[in-house]
PDB file of C-alpha atoms in Angstrom:
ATOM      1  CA  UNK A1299      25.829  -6.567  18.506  1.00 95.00           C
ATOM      2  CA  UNK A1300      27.319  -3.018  19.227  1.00 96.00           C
ATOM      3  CA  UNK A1301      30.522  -4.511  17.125  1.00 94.00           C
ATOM      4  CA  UNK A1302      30.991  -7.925  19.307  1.00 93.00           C
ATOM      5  CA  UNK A1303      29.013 -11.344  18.473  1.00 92.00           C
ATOM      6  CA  UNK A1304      25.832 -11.523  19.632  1.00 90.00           C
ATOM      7  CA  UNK A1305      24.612 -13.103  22.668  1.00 89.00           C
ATOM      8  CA  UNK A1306      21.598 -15.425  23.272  1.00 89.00           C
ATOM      9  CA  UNK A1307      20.437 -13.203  26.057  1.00 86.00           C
ATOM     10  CA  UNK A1308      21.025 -10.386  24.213  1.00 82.00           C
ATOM     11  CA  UNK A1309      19.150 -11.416  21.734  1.00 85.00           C
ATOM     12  CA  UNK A1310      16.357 -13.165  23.795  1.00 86.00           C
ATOM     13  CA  UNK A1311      15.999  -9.165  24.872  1.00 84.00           C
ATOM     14  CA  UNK A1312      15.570  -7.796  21.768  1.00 84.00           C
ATOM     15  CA  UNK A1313      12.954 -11.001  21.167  1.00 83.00           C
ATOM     16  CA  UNK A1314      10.925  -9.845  24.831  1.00 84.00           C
ATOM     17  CA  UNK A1315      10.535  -6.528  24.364  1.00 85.00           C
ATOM     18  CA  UNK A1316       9.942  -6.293  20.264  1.00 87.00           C
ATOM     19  CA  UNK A1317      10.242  -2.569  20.678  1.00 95.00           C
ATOM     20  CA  UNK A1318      12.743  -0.803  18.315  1.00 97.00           C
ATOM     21  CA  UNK A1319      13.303  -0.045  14.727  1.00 97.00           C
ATOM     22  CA  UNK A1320      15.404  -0.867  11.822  1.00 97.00           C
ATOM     23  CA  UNK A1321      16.774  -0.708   8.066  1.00 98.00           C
ATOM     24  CA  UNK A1322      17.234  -3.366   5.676  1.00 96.00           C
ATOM     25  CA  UNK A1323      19.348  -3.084   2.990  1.00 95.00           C
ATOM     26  CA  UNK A1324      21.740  -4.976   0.180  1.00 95.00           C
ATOM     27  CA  UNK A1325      25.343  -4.662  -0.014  1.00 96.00           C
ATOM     28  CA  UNK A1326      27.654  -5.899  -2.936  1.00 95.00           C
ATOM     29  CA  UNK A1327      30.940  -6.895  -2.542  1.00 95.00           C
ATOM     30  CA  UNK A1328      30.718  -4.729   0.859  1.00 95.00           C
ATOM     31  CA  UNK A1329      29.384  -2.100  -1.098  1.00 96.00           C
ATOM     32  CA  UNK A1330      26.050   0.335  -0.292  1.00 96.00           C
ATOM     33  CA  UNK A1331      23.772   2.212  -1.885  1.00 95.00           C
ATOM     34  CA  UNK A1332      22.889   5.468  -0.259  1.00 94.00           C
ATOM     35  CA  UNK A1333      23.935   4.731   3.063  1.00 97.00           C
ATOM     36  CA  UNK A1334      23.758   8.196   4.437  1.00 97.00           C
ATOM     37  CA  UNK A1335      19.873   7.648   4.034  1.00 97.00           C
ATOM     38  CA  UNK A1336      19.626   4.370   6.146  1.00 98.00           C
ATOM     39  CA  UNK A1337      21.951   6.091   8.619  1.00 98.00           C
ATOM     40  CA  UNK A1338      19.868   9.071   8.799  1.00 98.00           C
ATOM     41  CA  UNK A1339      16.564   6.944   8.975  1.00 98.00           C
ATOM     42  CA  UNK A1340      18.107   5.193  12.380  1.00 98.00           C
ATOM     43  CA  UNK A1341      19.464   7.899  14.003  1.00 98.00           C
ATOM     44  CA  UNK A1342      16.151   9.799  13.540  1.00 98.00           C
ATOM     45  CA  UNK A1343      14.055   6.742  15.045  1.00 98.00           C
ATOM     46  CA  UNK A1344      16.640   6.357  17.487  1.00 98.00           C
ATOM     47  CA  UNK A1345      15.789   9.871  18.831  1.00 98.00           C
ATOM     48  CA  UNK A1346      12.007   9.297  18.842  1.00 98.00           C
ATOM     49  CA  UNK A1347      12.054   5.933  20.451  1.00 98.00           C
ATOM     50  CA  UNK A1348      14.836   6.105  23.035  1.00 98.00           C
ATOM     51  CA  UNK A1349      15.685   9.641  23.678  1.00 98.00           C
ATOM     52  CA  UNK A1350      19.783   9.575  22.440  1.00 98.00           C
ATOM     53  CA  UNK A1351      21.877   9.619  19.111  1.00 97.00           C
ATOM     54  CA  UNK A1352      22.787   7.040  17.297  1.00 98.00           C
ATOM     55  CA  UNK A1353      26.759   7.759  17.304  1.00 97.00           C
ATOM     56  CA  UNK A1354      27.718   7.201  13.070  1.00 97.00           C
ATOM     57  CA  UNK A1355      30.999   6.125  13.010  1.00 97.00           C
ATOM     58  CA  UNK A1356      31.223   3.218  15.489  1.00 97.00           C
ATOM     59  CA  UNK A1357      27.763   2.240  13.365  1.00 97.00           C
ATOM     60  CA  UNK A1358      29.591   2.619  10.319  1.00 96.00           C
ATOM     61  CA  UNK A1359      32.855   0.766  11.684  1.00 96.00           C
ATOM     62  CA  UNK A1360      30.951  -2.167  12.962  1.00 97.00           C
ATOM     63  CA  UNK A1361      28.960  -2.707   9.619  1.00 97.00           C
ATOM     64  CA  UNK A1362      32.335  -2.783   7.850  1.00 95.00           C
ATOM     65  CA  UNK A1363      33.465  -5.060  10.280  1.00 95.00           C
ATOM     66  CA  UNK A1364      30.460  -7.719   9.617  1.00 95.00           C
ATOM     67  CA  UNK A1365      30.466  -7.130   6.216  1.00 95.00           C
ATOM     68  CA  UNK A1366      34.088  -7.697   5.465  1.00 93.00           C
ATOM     69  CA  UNK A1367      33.241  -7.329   1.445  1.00 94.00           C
ATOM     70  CA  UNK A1368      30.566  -9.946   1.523  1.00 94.00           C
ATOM     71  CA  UNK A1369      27.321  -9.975  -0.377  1.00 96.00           C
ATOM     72  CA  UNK A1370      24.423  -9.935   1.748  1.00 96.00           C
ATOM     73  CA  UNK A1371      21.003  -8.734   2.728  1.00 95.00           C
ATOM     74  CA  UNK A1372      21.536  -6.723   5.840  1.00 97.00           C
ATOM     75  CA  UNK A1373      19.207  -6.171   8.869  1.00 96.00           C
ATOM     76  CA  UNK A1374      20.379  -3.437  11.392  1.00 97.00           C
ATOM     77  CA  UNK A1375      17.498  -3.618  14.531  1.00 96.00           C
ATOM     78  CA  UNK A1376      18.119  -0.779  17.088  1.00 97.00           C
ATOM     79  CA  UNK A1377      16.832  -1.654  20.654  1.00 96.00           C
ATOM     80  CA  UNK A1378      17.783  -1.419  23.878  1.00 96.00           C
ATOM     81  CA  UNK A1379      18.075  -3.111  26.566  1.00 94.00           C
ATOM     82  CA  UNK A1380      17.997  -0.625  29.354  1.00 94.00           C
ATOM     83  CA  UNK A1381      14.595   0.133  28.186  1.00 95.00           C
ATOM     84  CA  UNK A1382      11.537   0.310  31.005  1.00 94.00           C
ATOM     85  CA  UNK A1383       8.606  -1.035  29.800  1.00 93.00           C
ATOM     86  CA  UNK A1384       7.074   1.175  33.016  1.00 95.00           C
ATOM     87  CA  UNK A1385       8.918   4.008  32.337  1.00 96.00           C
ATOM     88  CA  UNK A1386       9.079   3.847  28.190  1.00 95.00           C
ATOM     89  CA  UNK A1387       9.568   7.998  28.542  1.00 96.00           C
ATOM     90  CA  UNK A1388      12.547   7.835  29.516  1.00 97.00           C
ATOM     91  CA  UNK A1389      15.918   7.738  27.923  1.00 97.00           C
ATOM     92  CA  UNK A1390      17.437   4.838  27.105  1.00 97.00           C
ATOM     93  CA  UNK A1391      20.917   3.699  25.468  1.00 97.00           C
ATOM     94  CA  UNK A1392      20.316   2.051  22.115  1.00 97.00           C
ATOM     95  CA  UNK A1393      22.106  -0.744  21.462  1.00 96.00           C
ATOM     96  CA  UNK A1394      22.659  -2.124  17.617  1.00 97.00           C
ATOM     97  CA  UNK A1395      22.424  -5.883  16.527  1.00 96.00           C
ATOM     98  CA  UNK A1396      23.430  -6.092  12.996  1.00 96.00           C
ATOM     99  CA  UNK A1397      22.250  -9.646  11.020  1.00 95.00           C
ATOM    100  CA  UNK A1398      23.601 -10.885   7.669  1.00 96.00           C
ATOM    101  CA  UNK A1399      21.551 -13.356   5.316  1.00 94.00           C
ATOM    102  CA  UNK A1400      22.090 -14.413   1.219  1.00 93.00           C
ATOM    103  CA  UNK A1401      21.389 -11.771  -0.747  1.00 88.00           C
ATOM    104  CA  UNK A1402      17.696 -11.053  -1.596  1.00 75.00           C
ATOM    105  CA  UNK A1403      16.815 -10.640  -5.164  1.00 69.00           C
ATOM    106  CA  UNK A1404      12.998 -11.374  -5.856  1.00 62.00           C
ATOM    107  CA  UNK A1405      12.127 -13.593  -7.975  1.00 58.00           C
ATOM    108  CA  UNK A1406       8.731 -13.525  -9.079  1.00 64.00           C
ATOM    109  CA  UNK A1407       6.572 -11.451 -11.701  1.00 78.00           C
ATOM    110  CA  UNK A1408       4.691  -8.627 -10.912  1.00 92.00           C
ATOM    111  CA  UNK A1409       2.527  -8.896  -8.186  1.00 93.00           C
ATOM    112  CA  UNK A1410      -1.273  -8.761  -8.136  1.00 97.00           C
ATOM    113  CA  UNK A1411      -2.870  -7.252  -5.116  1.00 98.00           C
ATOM    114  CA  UNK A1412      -5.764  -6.270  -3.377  1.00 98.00           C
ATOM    115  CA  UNK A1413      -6.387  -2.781  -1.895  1.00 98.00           C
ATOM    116  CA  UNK A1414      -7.353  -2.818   2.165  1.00 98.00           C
ATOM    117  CA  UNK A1415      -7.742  -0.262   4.737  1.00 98.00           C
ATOM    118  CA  UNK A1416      -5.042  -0.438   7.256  1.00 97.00           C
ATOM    119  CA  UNK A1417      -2.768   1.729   8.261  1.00 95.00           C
ATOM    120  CA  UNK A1418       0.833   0.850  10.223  1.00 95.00           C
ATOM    121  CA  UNK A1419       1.186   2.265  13.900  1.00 94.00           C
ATOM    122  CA  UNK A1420       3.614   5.239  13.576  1.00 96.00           C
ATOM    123  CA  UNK A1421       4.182   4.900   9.734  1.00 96.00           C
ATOM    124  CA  UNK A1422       6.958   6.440   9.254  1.00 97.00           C
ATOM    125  CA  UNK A1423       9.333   4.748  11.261  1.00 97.00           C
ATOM    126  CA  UNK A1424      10.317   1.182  10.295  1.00 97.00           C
ATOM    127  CA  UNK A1425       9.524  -0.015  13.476  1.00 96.00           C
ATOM    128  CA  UNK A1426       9.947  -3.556  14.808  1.00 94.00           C
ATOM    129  CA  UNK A1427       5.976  -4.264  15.099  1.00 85.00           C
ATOM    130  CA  UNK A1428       5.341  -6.248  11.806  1.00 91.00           C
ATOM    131  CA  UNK A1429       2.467  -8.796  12.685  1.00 93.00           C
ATOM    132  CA  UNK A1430      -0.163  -6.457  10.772  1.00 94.00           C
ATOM    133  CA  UNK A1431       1.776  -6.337   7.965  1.00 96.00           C
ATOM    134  CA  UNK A1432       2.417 -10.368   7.493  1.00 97.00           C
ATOM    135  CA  UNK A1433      -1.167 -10.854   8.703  1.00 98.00           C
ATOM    136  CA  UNK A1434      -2.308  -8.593   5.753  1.00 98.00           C
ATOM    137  CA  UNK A1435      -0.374  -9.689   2.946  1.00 98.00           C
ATOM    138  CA  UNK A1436      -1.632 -13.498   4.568  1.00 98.00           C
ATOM    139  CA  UNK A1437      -5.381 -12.692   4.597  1.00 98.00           C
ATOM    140  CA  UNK A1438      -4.383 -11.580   0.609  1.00 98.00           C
ATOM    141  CA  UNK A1439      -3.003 -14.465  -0.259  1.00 98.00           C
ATOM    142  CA  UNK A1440      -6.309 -16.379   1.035  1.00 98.00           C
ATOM    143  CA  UNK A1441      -8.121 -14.279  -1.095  1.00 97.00           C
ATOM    144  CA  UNK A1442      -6.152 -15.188  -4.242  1.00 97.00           C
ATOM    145  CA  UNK A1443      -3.547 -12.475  -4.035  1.00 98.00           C
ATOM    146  CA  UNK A1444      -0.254 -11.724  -3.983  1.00 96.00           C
ATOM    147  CA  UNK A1445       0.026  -9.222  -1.444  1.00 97.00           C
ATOM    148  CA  UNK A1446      -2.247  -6.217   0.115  1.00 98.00           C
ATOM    149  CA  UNK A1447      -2.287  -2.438  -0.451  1.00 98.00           C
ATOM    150  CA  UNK A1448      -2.986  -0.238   1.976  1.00 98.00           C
ATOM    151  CA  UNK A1449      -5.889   2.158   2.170  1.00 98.00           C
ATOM    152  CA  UNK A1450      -6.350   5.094   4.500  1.00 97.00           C
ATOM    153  CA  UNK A1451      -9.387   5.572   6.239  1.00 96.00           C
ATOM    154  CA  UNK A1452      -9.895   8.618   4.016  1.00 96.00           C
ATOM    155  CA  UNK A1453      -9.482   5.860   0.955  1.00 97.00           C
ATOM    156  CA  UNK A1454      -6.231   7.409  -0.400  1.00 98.00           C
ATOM    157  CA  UNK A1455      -3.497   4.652  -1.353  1.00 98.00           C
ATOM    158  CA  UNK A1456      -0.324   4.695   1.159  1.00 98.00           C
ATOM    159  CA  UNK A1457       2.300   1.769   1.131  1.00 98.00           C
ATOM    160  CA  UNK A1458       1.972  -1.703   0.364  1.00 98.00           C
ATOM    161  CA  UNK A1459       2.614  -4.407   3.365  1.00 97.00           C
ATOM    162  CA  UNK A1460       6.865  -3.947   2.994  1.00 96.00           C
ATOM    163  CA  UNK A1461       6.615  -1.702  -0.514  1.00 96.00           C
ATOM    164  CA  UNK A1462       6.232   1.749  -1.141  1.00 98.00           C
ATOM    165  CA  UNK A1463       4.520   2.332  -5.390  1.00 98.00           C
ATOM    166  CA  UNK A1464       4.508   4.186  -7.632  1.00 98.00           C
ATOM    167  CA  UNK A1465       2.358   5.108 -11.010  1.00 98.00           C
ATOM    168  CA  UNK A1466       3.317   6.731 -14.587  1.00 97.00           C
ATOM    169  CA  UNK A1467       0.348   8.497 -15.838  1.00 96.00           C
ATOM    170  CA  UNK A1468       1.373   8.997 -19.439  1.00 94.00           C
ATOM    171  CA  UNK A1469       3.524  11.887 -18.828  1.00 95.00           C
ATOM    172  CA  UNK A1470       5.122  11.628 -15.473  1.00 97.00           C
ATOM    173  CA  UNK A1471       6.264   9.284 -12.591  1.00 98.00           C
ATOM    174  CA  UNK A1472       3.268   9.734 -10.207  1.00 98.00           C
ATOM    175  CA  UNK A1473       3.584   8.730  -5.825  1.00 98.00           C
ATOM    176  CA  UNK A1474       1.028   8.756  -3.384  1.00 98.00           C
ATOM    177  CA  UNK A1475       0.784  11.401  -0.482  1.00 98.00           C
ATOM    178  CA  UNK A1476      -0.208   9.730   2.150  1.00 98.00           C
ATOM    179  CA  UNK A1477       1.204   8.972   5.917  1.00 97.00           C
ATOM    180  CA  UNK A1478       3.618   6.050   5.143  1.00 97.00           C
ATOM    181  CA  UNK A1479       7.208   5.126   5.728  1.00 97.00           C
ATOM    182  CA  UNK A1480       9.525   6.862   2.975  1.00 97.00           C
ATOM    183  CA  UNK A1481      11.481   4.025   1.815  1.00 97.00           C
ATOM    184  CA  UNK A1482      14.827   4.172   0.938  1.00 97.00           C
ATOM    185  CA  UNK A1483      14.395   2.801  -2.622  1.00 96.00           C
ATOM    186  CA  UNK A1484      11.769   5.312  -3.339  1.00 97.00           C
ATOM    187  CA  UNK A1485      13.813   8.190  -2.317  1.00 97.00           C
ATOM    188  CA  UNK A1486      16.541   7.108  -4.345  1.00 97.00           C
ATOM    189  CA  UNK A1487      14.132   6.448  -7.778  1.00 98.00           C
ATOM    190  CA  UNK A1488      12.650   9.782  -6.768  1.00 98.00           C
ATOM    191  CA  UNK A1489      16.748  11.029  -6.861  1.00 97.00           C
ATOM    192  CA  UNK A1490      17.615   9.285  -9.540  1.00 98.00           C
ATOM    193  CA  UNK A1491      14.799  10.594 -11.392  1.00 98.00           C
ATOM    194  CA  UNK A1492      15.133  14.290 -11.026  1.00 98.00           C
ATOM    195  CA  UNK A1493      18.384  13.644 -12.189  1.00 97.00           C
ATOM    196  CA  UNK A1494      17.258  12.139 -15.458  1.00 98.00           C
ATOM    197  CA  UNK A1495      14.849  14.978 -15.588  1.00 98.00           C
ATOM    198  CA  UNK A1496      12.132  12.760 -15.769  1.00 97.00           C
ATOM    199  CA  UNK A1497       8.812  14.703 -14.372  1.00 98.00           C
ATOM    200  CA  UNK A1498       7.121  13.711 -11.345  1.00 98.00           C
ATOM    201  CA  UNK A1499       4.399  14.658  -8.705  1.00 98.00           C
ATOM    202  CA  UNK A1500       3.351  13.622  -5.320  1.00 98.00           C
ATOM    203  CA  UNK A1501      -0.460  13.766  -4.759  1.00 98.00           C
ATOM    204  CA  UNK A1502      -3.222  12.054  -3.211  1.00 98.00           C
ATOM    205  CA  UNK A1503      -4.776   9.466  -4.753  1.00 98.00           C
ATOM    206  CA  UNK A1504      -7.933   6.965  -4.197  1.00 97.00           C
ATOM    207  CA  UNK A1505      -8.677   3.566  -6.231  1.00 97.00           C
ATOM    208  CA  UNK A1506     -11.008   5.786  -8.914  1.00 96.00           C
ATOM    209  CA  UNK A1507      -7.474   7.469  -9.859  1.00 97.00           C
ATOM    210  CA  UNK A1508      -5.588   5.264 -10.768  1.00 97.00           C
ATOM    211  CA  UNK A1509      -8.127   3.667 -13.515  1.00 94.00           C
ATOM    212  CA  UNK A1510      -6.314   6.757 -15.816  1.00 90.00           C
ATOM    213  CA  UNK A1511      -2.478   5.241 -15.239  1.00 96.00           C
ATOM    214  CA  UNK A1512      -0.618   4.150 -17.596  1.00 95.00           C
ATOM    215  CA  UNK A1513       1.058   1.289 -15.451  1.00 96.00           C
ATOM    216  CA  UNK A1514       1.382   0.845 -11.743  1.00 97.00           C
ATOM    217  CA  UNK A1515       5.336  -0.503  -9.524  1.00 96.00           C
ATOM    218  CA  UNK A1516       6.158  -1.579  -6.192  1.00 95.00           C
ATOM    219  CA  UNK A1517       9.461  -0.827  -4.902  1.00 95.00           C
ATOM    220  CA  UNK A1518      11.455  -2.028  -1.753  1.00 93.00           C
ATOM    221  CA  UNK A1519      15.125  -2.837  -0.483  1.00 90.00           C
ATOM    222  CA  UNK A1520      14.648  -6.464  -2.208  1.00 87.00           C
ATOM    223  CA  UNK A1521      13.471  -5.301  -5.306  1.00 88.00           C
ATOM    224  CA  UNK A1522      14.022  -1.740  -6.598  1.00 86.00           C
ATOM    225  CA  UNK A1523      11.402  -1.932  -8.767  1.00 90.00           C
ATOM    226  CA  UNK A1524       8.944  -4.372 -10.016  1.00 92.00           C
ATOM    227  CA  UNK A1525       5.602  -3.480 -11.897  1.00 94.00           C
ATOM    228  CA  UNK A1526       1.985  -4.703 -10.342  1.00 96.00           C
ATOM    229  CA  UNK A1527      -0.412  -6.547 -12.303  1.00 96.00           C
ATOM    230  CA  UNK A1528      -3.606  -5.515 -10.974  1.00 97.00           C
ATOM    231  CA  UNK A1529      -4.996  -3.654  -7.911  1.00 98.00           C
ATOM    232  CA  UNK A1530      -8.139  -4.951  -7.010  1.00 98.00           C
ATOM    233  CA  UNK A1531     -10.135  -5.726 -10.399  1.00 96.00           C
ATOM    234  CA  UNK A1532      -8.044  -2.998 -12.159  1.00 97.00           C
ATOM    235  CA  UNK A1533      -5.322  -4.582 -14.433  1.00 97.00           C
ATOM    236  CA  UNK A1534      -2.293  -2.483 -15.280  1.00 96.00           C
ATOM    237  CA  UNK A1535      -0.389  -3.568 -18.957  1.00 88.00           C
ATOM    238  CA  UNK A1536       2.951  -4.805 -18.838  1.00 86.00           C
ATOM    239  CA  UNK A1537       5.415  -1.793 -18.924  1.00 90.00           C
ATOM    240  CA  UNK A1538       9.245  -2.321 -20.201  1.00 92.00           C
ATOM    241  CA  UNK A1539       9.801   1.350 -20.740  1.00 94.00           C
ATOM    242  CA  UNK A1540       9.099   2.537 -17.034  1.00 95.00           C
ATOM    243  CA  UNK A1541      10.608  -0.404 -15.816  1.00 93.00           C
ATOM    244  CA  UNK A1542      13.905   0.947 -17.999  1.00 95.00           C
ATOM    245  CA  UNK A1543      13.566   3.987 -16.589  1.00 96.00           C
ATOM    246  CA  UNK A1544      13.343   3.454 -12.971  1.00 96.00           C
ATOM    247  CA  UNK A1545      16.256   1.208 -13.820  1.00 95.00           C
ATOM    248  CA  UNK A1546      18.179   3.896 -15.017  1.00 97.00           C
ATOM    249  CA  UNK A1547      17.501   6.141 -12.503  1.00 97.00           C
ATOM    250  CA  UNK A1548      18.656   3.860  -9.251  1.00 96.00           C
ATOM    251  CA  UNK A1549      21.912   3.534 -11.233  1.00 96.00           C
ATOM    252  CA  UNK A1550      22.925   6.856 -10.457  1.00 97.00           C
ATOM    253  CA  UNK A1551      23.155   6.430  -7.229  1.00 96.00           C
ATOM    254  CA  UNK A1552      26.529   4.786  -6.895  1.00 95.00           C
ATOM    255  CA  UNK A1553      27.924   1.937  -4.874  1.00 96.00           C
ATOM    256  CA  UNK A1554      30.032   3.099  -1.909  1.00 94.00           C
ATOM    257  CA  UNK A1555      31.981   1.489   1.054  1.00 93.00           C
ATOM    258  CA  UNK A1556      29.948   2.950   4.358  1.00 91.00           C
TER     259      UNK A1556
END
C-alpha cells in the first residue's frame, strides 16, 4: 500500500469504510495492456470521490515494484483513510493498496443469462460497492443461469453483473448505449476494431432488438471476449468468426511495461 507492504489496520480501513474505487487488470511477464486507460479510469474516480489527483508515476513505480515481471491478476483499490464519513465533501488524500492473485483466465463456455432490471449506483465508476452485483448474478444462478444482464428502467440493455457485451448484427459489431461503466476491454475491442476497419455502432437497444443479431459476447478484464448462449429464452448460435475477430482486434493493442 502506497509502495510499502500492507498493514492489517490499513487494510481493516479500507474493509470499514468500503468506499473507493478500483481497476482490475492482467499482466504478463510484468507486462500491460493499455495501461494509460486503467490509469486514466483511477485518476478520474479519484477526483470524483476524494477531491485530489492521483499522482502517475509513484502509481506506476509502485506497480512495477509489486509486479517485478510476474504473471498475475491485479487489483488496484483507491481509498483513503483520512476520509470523514460526516464530512464525505471534503477532500481527502487517496491512498493506493495494490493486490496480486494467479492469473485469471475463464474457463467455462459461453454463458447463458437472464435479463433483470437493475442498475449499479454511479455506473460509471468501478466503485468498491459490489453486493448488488454478486447478489444478482446469485439470484441467476437460482434461477438456472449463469449470470444476470442488466436492464434499465427504460428496458434498454446496459452491462452485465462484471461484463460489458456486445452484438454483431450481420454487418457490424453492435454496443449498447446505456449508463454503464466503460470497461477497459471494451474500449480496447472498440480500438482494436476501428483499426481493423471493422464497422460498428453504439445505440440503444431493448430485449425485442436483439432477436435480429447474428450472435451476442460478454467481455471483461478476465476474459476479453467470450460469446453468450442465450439471453432470456433467446438463443444466440455459436459464432467462431466474431470470436476471431474480436481476437484479432485486442491483439493490436500491445503489451507494455507501465
Amino acid at each position: 500500500m502506497n509502495g510499502e507492504t500492507a498493514t492489517l489496520e490499513a487494510i481493516a480501513s479500507l474493509a470499514g469504510n468500503n468506499y473507493g474505487h478500483f481497476t482490475a487488470l492482467q499482466a504478463r511477464a510484468g507486462l500491460i495492456q493499455a495501461w494509460p486507460l486503467h490509469l486514466a479510469r483511477l485518476q478520474a474516480a479519484t477526483r470524483e470521490l476524494f477531491g485530489k489527483e492521483l499522482a502517475a508515476e509513484p502509481l506506476r513505480a509502485w506497480l512495477h515494484d509489486a509486479l517485478r515481471g510476474q504473471d498475475a491478476a491485479v487489483r488496484i483499490s483507491v481509498f483513503s483513510r483520512a476520509f470523514d464519513r460526516d464530512r464525505p465533501s471534503r477532500a481527502a488524500t487517496p491512498d493506493v493498496l495494490i493486490a496480486l492473485h494467479p492469473p485469471r483466465v475463464r474457463s467455462t463456455g459461453p454463458l447463458r443469462v437472464c435479463s433483470v432490471v437493475h442498475q449499479r449506483e454511479a455506473p460509471h465508476i468501478k466503485h468498491l460497492g459490489s453486493f448488488g452485483l454478486f447478489n444478482q448474478r446469485r439470484l441467476a444462478q437460482q434461477r438456472g443461469f449463469d449470470d444476470a444482464l442488466f436492464l434499465g428502467v427504460d428496458g434498454c440493455v446496459s452491462e452485465g453483473t462484471t461484463w460489458n457485451l456486445g452484438f454483431h448484427d450481420g454487418e457490424r459489431i453492435v454496443w449498447p448505449a446505456a449508463p454503464m461503466l466503460d470497461g477497459i476491454s471494451m474500449q480496447l475491442l472498440k480500438e482494436g476494431l476501428a483499426r481493423l476497419g471493422v464497422p460498428q455502432m453504439t445505440r440503444p437497444l431493448r430485449l425485442s432488438d436483439l432477436r435480429g443479431m447474428r450472435s451476442a459476447f460478454f467481455t471483461n478484464a478476465a476474459c476479453a471476449c467470450m460469446p453468450l448462449a442465450c439471453i432470456d429464452d433467446l438463443v444466440f448460435e455459436a459464432d467462431a468468426e466474431t470470436v476471431d475477430l474480436l481476437r484479432a482486434a485486442l491483439a493490436t493493442t500491445p503489451w507494455q511495461d507501465p
